[in-house]
Coordinates of C-alpha atoms in Angstrom, one line a residue:
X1 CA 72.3 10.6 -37.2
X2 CA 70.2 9.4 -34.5
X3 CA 68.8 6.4 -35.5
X4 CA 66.1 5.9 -32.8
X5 CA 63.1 7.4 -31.6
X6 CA 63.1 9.5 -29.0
X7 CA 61.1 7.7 -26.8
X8 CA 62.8 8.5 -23.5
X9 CA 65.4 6.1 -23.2
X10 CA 66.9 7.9 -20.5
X11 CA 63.9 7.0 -18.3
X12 CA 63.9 3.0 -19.3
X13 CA 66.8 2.4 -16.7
X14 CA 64.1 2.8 -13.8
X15 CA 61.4 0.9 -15.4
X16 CA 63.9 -1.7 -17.0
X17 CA 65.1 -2.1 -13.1
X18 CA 62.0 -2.5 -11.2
X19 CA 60.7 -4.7 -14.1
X20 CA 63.5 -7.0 -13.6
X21 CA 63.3 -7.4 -10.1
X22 CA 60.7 -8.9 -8.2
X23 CA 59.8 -10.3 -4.6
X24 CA 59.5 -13.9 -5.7
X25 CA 62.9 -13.8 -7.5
X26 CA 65.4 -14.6 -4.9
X27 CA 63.9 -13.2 -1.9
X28 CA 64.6 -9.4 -3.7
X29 CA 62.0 -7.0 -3.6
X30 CA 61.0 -5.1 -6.6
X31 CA 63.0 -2.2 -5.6
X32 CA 62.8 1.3 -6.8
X33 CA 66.9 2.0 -6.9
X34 CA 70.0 3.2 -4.5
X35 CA 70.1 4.9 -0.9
X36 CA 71.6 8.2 -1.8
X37 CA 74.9 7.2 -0.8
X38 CA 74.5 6.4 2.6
X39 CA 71.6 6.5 5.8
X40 CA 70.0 9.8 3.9
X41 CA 66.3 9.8 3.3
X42 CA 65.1 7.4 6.0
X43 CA 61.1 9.5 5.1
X44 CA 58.3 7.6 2.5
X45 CA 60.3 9.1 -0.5
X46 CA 63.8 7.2 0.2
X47 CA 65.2 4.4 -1.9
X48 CA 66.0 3.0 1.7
X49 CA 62.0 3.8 3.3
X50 CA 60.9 1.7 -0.3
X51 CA 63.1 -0.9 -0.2
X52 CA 62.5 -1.2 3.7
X53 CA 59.0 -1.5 2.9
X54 CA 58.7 -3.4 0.5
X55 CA 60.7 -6.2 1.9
X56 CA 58.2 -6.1 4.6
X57 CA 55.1 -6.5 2.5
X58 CA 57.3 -9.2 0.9
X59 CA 58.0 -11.5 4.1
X60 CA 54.4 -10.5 5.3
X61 CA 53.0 -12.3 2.0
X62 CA 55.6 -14.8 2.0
X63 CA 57.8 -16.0 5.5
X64 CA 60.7 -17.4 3.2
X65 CA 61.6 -13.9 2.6
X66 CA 64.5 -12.4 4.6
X67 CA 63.6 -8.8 4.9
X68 CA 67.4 -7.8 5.7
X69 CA 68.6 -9.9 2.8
X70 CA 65.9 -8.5 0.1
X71 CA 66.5 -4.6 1.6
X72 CA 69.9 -5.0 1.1
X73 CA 69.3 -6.6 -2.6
X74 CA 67.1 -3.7 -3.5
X75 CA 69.3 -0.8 -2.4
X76 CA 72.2 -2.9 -4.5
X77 CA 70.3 -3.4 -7.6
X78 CA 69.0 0.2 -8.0
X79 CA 71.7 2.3 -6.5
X80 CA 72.5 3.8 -9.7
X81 CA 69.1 5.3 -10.6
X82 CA 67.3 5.8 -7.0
X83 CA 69.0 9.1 -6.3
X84 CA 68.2 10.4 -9.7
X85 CA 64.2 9.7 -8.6
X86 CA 61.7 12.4 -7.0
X87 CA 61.3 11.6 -3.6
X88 CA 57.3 12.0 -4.4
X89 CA 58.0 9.2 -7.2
X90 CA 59.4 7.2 -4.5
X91 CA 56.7 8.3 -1.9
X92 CA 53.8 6.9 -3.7
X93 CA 55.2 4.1 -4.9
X94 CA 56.0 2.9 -1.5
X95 CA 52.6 3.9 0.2
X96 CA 50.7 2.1 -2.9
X97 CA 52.8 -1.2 -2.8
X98 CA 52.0 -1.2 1.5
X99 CA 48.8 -1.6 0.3
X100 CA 48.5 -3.8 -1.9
X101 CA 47.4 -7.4 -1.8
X102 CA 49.6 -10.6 -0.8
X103 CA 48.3 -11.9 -4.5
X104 CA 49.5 -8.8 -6.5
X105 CA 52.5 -8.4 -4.4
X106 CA 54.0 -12.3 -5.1
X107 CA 52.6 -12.1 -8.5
X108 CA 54.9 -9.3 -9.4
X109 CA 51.7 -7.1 -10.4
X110 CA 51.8 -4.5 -7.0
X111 CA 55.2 -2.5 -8.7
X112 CA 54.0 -2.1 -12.0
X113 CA 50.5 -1.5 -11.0
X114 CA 51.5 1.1 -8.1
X115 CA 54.5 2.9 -10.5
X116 CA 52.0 3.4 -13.3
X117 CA 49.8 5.1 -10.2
X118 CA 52.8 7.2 -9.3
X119 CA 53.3 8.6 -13.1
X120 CA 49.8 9.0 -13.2
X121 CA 49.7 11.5 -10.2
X122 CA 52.7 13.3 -10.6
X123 CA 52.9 16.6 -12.5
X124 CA 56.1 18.1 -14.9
X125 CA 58.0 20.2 -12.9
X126 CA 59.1 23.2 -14.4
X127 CA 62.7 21.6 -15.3
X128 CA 61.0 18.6 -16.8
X129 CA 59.1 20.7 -19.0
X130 CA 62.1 22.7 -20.2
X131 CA 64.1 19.5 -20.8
X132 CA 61.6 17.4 -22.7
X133 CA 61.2 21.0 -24.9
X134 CA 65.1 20.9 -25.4
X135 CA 65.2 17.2 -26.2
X136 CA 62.7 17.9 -28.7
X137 CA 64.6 20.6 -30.4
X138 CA 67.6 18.3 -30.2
X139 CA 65.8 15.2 -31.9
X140 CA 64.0 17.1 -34.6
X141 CA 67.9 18.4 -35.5
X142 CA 68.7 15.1 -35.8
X143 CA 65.7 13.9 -37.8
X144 CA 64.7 12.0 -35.4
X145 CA 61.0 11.0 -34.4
X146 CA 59.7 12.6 -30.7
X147 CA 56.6 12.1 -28.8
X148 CA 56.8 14.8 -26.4
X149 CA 54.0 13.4 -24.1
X150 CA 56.2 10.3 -23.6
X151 CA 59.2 12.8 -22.5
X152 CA 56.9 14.4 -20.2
X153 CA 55.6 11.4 -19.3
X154 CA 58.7 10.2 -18.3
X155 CA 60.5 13.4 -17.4
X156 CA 58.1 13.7 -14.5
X157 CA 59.8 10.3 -12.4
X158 CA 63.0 12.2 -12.0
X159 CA 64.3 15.0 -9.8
X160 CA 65.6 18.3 -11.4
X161 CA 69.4 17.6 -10.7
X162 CA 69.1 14.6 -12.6
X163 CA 67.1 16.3 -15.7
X164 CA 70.1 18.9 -15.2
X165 CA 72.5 16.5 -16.1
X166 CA 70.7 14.7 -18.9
X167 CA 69.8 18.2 -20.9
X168 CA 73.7 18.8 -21.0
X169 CA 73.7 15.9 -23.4
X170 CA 71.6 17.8 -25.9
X171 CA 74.4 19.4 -26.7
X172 CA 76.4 17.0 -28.4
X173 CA 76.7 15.8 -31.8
X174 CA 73.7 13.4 -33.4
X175 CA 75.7 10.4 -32.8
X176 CA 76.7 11.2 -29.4
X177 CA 73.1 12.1 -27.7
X178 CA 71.9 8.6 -26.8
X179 CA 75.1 7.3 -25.1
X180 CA 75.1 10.0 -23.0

């Protein structure tokens, strides 16, 4: 039986990430996850146009920064989750943390501050909204607790593929669901 909520665990891995990497650790930047496998996406919405940027704001706010060095760190530390993002997500995130102020950018605020900005604009799309319906249904077998504004919530961060590949987990016994 599934033993915990259904708080969107799925979604965690992106905020766990960013959450645990930050500008003043190490010279990284509080990157946003991988480069899609290679020079792709070079626009606002790219792992590598984030990571790029941020690294810049870094070593703007604070010289001992090595922008190639954090870059490089940020695409690493998040290659697993990046390509699983919207490239609006991504978009926002990186125009917000341009932005933003020397102060909140070395005092690790700028990410969480400009990801909860990102959420906040971004709509469902129509895949999100089917999956977070399914996962529902799959919970609710499993008498489990669901907070379907949380799914949607998170849902909305990534792109359909990815919500694709997560909704084929439904499918599988109680026990199985989560480490899927």
């Amino acid at each position: 039986m599934l033993k915990q909520t259904a708080s969107m665990t799925l979604a965690f891995a992106f905020l766990a990430a960013i959450a645990c990497s930050s500008s003043s650790n190490g010279g990284k930047a509080a990157g946003a996850g991988g480069d899609d496998g290679g020079d792709t996406g070079s626009g606002s919405g790219s792992v590598k146009s984030y990571c790029a940027a941020s690294c810049e704001k870094s070593h703007g706010c604070d010289k001992k920064v090595d922008v190639q060095t954090c870059t490089n760190d940020c695409k690493n530390d998040f290659a697993a989750v990046g390509p699983k993002l919207r490239d609006d997500f991504l978009g926002s995130i990186t125009s917000c943390f341009e932005k933003e102020d020397c102060v909140s950018v070395l005092g690790d605020k700028a990410l969480d501050s400009c990801t909860a900005e990102a959420v906040a604009e971004l709509a469902p799309s129509k895949e999100g909204s089917s999956f977070c319906t399914d996962y529902e249904a799959a919970i609710e077998k499993c008498d489990g607790t669901f907070v379907k504004a949380d799914c949607l919530n998170q849902a909305k961060t990534f792109n359909d593929d990815s919500l694709k590949e997560a909704e084929a987990c439904l499918e599988k016994t109680c026990s199985d669901i989560d480490d899927c």
